[in-house]
Coordinates of C-alpha atoms and ligand atoms in Angstrom, one line a residue:
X27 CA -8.3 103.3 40.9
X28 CA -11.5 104.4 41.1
X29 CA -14.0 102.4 43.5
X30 CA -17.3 102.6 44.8
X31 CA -17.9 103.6 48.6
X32 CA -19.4 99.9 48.9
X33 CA -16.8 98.4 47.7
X34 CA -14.2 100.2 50.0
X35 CA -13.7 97.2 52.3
X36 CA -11.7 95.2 48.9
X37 CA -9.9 97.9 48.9
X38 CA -7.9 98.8 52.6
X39 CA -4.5 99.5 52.4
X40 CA -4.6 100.8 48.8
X41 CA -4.7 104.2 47.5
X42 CA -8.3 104.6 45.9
X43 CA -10.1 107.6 44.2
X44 CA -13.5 108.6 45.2
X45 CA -16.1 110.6 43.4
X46 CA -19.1 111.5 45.5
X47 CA -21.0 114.8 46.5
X48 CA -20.4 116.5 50.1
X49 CA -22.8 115.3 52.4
X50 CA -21.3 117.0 55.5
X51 CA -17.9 118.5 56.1
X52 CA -16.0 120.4 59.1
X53 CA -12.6 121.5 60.1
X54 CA -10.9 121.7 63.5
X55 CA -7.0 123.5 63.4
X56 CA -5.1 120.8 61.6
X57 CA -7.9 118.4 60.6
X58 CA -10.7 118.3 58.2
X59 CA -13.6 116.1 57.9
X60 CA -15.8 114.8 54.8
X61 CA -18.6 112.8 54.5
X62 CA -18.9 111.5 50.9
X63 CA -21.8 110.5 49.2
X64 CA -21.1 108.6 46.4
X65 CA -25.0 106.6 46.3
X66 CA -23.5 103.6 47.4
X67 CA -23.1 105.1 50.8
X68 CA -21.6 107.8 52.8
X69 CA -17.4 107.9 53.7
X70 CA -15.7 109.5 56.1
X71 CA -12.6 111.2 54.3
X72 CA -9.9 112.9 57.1
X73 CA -7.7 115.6 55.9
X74 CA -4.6 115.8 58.1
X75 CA -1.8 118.5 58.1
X76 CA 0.8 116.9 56.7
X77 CA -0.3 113.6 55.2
X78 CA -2.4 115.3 52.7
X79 CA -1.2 117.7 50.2
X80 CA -1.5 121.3 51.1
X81 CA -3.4 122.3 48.0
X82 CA -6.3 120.1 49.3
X83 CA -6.2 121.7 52.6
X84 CA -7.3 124.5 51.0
X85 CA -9.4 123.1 48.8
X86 CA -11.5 122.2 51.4
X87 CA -12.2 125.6 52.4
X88 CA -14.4 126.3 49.5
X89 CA -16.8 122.9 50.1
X90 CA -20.3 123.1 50.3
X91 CA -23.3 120.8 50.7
X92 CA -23.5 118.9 48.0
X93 CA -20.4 120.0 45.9
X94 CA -19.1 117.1 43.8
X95 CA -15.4 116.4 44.3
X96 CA -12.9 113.4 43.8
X97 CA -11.3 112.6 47.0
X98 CA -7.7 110.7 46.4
X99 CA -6.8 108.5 49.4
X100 CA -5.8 105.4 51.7
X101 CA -8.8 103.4 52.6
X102 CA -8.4 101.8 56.5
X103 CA -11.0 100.0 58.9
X104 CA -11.9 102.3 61.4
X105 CA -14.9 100.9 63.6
X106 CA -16.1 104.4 63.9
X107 CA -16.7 105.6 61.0
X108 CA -19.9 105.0 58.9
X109 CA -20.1 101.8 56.8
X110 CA -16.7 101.1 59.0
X111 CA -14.1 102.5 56.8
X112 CA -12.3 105.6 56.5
X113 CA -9.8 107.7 53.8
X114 CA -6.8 109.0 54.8
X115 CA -7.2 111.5 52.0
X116 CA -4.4 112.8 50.1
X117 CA -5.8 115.0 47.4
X118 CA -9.4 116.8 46.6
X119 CA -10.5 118.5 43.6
X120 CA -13.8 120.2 43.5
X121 CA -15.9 118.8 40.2
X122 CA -19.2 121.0 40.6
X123 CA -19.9 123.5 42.8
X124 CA -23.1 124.3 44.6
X125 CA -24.0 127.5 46.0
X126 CA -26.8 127.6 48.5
X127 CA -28.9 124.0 48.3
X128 CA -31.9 124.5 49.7
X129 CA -32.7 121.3 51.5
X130 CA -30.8 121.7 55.0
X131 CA -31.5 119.6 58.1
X132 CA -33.6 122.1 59.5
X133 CA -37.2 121.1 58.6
X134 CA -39.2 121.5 55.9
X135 CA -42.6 121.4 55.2
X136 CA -43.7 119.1 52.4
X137 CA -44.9 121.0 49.4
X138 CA -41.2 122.6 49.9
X139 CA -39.8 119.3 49.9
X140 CA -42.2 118.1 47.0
X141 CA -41.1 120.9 44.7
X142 CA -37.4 120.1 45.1
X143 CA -38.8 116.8 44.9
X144 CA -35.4 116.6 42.4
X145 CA -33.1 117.2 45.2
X146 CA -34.9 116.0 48.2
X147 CA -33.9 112.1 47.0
X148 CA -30.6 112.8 47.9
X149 CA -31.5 113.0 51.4
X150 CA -30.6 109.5 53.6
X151 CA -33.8 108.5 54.3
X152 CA -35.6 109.0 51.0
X153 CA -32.3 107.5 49.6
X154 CA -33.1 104.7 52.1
X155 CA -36.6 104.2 51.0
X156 CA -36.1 104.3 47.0
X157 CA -33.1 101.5 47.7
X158 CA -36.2 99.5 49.3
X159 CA -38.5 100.1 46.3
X160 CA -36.1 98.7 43.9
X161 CA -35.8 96.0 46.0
X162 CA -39.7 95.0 46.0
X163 CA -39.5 95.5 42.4
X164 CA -36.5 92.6 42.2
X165 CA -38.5 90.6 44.3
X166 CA -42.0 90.9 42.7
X167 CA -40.4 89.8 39.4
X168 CA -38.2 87.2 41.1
X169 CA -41.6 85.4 42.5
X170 CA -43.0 85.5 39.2
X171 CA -40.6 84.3 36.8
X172 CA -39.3 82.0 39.3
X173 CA -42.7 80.3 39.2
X174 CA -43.1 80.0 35.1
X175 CA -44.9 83.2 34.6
X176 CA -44.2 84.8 31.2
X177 CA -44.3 88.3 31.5
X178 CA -46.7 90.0 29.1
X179 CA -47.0 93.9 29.5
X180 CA -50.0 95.8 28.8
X181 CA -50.4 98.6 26.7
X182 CA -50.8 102.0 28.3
X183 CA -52.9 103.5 25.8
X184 CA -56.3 101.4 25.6
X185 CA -59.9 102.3 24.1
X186 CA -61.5 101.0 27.0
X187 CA -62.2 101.1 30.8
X188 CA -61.2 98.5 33.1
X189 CA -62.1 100.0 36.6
X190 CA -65.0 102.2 35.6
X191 CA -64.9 105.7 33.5
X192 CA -65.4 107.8 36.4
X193 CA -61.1 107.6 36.8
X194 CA -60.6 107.7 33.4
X195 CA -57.5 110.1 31.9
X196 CA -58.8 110.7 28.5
X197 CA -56.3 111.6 26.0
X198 CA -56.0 112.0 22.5
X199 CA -54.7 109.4 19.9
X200 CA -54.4 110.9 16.4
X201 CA -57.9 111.3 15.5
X202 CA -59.6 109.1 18.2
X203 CA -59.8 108.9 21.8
X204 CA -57.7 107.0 24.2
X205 CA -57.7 106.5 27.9
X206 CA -54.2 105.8 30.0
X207 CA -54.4 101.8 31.2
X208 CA -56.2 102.0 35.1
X209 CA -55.1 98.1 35.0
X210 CA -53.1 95.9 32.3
X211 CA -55.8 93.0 33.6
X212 CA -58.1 92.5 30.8
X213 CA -55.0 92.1 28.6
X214 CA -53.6 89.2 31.2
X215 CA -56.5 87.7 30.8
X216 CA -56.0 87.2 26.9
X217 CA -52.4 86.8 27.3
X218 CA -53.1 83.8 30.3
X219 CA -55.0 81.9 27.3
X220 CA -51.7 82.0 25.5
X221 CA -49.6 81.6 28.0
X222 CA -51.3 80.2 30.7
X223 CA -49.6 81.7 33.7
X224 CA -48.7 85.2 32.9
X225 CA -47.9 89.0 34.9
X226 CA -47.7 92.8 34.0
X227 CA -45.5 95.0 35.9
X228 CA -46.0 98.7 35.1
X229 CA -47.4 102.4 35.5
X230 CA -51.1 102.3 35.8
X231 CA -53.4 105.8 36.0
X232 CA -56.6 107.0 37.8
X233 CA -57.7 110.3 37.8
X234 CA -58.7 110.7 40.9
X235 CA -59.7 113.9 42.4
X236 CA -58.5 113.1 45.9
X237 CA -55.6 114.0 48.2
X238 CA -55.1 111.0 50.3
X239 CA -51.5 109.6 51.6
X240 CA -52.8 106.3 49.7
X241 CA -53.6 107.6 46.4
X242 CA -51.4 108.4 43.3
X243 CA -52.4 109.8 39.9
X244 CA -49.3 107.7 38.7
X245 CA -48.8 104.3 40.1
X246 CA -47.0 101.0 40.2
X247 CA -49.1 97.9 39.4
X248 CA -48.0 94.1 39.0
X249 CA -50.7 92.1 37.6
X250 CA -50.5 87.9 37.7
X251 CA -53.7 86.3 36.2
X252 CA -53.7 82.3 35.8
X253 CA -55.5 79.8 33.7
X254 CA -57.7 77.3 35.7
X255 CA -56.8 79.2 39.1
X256 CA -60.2 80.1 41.0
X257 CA -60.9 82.6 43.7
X258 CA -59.4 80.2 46.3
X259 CA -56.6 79.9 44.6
X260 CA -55.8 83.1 43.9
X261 CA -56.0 83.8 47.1
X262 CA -53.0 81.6 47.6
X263 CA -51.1 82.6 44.9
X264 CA -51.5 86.4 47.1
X265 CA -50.3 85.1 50.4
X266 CA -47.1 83.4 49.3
X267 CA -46.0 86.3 46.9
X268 CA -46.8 89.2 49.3
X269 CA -44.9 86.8 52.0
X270 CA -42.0 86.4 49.6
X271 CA -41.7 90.0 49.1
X272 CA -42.0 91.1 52.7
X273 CA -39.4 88.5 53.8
X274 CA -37.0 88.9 51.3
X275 CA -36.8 92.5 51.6
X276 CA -36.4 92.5 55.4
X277 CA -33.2 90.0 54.7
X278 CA -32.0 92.4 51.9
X279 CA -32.6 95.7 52.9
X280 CA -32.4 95.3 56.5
X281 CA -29.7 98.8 56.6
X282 CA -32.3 100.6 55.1
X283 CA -35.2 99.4 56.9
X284 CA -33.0 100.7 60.1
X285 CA -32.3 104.1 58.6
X286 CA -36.3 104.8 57.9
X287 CA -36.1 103.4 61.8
X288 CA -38.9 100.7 60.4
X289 CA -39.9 98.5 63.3
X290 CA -40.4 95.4 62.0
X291 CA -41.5 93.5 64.3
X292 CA -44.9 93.4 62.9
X293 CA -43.6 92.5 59.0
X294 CA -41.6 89.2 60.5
X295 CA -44.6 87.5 61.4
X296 CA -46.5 88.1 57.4
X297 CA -46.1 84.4 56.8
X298 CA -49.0 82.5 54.5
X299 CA -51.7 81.9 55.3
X300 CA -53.7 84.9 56.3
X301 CA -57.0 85.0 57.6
X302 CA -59.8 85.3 55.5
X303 CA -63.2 86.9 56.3
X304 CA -66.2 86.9 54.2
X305 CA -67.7 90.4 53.2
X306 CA -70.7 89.5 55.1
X307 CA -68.9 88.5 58.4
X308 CA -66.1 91.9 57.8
X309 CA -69.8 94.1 57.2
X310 CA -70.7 92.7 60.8
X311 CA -67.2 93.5 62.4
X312 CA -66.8 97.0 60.8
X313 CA -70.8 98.1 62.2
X314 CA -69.7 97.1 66.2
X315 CA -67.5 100.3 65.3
X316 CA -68.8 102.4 63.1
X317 CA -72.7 102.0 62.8
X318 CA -72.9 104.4 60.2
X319 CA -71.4 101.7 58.0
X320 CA -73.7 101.2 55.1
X321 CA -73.8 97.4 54.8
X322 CA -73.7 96.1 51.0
X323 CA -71.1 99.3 49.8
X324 CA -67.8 99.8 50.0
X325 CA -65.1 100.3 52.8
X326 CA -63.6 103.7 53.9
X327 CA -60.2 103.7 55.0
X328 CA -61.2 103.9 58.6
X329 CA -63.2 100.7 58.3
X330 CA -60.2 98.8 56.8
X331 CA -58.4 99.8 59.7
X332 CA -61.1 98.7 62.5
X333 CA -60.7 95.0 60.4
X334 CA -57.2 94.7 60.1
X335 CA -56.6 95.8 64.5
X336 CA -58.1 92.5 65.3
X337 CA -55.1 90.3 62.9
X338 CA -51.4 90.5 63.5
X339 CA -51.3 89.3 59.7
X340 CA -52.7 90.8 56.4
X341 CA -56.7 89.7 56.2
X342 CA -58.2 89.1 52.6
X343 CA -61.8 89.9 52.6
X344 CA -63.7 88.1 50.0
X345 CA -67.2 88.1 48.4
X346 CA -67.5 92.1 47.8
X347 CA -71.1 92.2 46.5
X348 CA -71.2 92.4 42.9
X349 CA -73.1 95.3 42.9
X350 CA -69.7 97.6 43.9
X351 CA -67.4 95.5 41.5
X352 CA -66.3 96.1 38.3
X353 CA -68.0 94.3 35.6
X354 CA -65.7 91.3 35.1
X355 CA -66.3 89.8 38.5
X356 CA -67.3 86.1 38.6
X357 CA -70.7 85.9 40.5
X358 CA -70.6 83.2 42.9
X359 CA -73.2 80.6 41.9
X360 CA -74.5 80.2 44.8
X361 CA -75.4 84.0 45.7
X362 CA -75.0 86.1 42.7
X363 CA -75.2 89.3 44.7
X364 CA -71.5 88.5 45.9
X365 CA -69.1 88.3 43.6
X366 CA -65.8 86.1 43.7
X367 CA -63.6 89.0 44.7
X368 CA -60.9 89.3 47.1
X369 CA -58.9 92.4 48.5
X370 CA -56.3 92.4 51.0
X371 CA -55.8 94.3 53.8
X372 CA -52.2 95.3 55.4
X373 CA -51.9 95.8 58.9
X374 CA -50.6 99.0 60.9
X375 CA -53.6 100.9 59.1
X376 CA -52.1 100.5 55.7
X377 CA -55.2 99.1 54.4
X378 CA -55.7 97.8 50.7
X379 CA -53.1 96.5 48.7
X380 CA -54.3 93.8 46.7
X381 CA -57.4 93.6 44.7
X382 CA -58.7 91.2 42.5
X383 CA -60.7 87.5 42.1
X384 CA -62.3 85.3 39.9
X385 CA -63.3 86.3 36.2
X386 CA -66.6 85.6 35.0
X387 CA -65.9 83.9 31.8
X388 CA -69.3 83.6 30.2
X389 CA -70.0 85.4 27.2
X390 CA -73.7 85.9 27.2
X391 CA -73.3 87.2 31.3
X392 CA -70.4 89.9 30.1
X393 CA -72.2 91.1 27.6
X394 CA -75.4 92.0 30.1
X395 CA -72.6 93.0 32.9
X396 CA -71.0 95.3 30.5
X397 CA -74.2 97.0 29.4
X398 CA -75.2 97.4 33.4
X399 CA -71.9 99.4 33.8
X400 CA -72.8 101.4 31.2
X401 CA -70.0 100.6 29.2
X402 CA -69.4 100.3 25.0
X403 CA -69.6 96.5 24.2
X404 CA -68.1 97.5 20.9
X405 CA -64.8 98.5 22.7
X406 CA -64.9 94.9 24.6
X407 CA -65.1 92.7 21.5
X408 CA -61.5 91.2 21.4
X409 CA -62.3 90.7 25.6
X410 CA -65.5 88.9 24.8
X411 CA -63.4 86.8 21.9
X412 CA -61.5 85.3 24.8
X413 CA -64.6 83.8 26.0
X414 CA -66.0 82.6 22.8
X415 CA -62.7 80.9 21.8
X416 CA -62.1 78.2 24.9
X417 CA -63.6 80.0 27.5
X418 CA -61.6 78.8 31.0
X419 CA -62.1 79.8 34.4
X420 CA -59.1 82.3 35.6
X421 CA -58.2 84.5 38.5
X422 CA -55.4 87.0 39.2
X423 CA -55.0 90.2 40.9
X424 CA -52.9 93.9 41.5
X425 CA -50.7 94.9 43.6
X426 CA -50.2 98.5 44.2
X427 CA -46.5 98.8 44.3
X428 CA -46.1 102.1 46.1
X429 CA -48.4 101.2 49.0
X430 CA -46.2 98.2 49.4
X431 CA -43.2 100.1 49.9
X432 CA -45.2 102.5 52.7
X433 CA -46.3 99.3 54.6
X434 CA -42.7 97.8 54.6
X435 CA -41.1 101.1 55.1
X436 CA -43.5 102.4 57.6
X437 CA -44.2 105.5 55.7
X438 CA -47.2 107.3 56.2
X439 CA -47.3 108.7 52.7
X440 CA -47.1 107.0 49.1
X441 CA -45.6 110.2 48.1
X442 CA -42.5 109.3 49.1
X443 CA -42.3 106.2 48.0
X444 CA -41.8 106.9 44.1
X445 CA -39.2 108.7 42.9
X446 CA -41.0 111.3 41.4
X447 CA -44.6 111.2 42.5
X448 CA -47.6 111.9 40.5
X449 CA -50.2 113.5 42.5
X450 CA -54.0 115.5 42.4
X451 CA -52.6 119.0 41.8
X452 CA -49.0 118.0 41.5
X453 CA -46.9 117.5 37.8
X454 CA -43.6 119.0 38.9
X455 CA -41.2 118.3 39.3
Ligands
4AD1 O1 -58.3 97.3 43.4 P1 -57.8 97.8 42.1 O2 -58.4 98.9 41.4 O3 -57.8 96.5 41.1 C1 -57.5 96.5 39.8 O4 -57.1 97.4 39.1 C2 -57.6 95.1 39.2 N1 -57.9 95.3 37.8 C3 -56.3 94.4 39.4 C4 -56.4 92.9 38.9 O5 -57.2 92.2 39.4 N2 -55.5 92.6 38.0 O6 -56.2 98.2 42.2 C5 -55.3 97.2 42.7 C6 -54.3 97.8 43.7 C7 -55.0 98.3 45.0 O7 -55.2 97.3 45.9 C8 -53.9 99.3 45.4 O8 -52.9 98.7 46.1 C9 -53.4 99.9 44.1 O9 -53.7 98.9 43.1 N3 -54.1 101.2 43.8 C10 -53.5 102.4 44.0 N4 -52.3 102.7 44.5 C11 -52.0 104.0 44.5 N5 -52.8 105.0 44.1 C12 -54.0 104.7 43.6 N6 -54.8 105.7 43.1 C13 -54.4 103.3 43.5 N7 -55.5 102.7 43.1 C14 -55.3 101.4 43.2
MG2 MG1 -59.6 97.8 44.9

């Protein structure tokens, strides 16, 4: 029968085939040794003189890393081994060869490893940290549909900008122009009038000409907007789904977490509520440390990082001024020159994750905020139809998925953390 590596403790005392790819093999006189890789985890198989048959003894000889082979044999609880079983093989039969993989445990340096980018996700700990991915994913849209959220995807081709046209991938659509979506937002907030709680969950795209380790071309966003919520809430709404995720994946994937050698010591204690700091007060706390801060403009990574030392927990910093927000910002009432915005900050220098806030839901003040952006009111009239049918105060936000996985995985780079990364000056593999 043939079973999967994880499923090899069901299975002792019976004879069980295995089909995998050679992670590691070696002989000494009488006795061989295989590690199978089967993506479910890694098996120790043990040839023996004697027990196996002597066509797979020689077999053996002609294994290389990564050739793909079904392995015949008696599964038994050996402490030792890894995932604590082992195969008394009996048979092996080579399935695909491979002659020469490039990726060896020597090191390599990362545009190599990006260009087998293909192969490379083989390797345990990018193996590891894709397993953890998938697992966020589960547990972003877990939260939401567990909570009455109707999932209501955006389109990716739009006509209009959400986060500014200096990002903006222009492509063409038939005999018109289209952008690729920056953010499914301004569709969740038509969708939340139908729906009234609602999400997107999808690939979202900025041309941006940068090389950071926090920026993708390509990335994951998951989008909740809510009818009636307002900055305060939303807020609240962002704790207790970023705490979900975090806690749920350290119970889940608590074997990966250990192979990316994650300490997470720091992750056990993300537990709503965080602390919140107005921009004002955040302004004062960044200029102690970096005077050159321009108070009134936007933060650099370096300044997230000098706010998020002094907290053990994520921070939200709210009340951006409007004046470096996109155009759909709520203004506060009560001074217009901040807007009703909120980002959050990770700790361990992982910086922004979330951003988002309140919507500004009067028609009149969109209009005017749209022309100040320099933007095409004529590409914003279903948007502006939201407000003139029921207008309703509403709040959501995004969460960029792969920065997620770095700050739970404790990897430095969001390049890793998607199987097949997007980047400025990078479309291959
Ligand atoms: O702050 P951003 O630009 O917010 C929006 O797009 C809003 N329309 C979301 C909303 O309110 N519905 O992006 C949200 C998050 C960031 O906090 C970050 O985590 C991630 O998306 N992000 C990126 N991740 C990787 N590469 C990039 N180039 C990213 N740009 C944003
Ligand atoms: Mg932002």
């Amino acid at each position: 029968m043939r079973v999967y590596i994880s499923d090899l403790k069901d299975h002792v005392g019976k004879t069980v085939e295995l089909k995998g790819w050679v992670y590691n093999h070696r002989s000494s006189g009488k006795i061989k040794f295989l590690l199978l890789r089967d993506g479910t985890g890694i098996a120790q198989c043990v040839y023996f003189r004697g027990e196996c048959s002597e066509e797979s003894f020689e077999v053996f000889e002609k294994l290389s890393q990564e050739t793909s082979v079904k392995v015949t044999g008696v599964v038994r609880e050996e402490k030792r081994s890894p995932g604590g079983f082992e195969i008394s093989a009996r048979e092996l039969e080579i399935i695909g060869g491979s002659v020469d993989y490039p990726i060896s445990p020597k090191d390599h340096g990362p545009d190599f490893l990006m260009n087998n980018r293909h192969l490379w996700i083989r390797s345990k700990k990018q193996h590891a940290l894709l397993r953890v991915r998938a697992e966020i994913v589960a547990a972003i849209r877990d939260f939401f549909d567990g909570r009455g959220f109707t999932l209501t995807d955006a389109p990716i081709f739009t006509p209009s900008a959400c986060e500014g046209t200096s990002t903006l991938f222009e492509t063409k659509y038939f005999d018109e122009k289209a952008y690729l979506s920056q953010s499914g937002q301004l569709y969740m907030e038509a969708t939340a009038a139908a729906f009234g709680k609602v999400y997107c969950f999808g690939p979202t795209f900025r041309a941006e000409k940068s090389k950071t380790r926090r920026h993708l071309i390509e990335f994951w966003m998951v989008e909740p907007e809510v009818a009636f919520n307002d900055l305060y809430d939303n807020m609240e709404l962002a704790e207790q789904f970023v705490e979900y995720v975090i806690q749920r994946t350290l119970k889940n994937k608590a074997e990966e977490l250990k192979t990316l050698e994650r300490d997470t010591t720091q992750l056990q204690k993300v537990i709503a509520p965080f602390p919140r700091l107005h921009y004002k007060e955040a302004a004062q706390m960044i200029l102690k440390e970096n005077p050159a801060f321009q108070v009134g403009g936007d933060f650099g990574a370096p300044d997230e990082a000098i706010i998020s030392a002094k907290f053990e927990k994520p921070v939200f910093v709210h009340h951006f001024p409007s004046a470096i927000k996109a155009f759909y910002f709520k203004e506060d009432p009560t001074e217009p020159e901040y807007s009703m915005s909120c980002d959050l900050l990770a700790p361990e220098g992982y910086g922004e994750v979330i951003g988002g806030g309140e919507r500004e839901i009067s028609h009149d003040t969109l209009v005017r905020k749209i022309g100040e952006h320099n933007l095409n009111v004529k590409d914003f009239e279903w948007y502006l139809d939201v407000r003139k049918y029921g207008t309703f105060p509403h709040a959501g936000f995004g969460l960029g998925l792969e920065r997620t996985v770095a700050w739970i995985s404790g990897i430095q780079h969001v390049r890793e953390t998607i199987p097949f990364p997007r980047l400025y000056g990078r479309n291959y593999p």
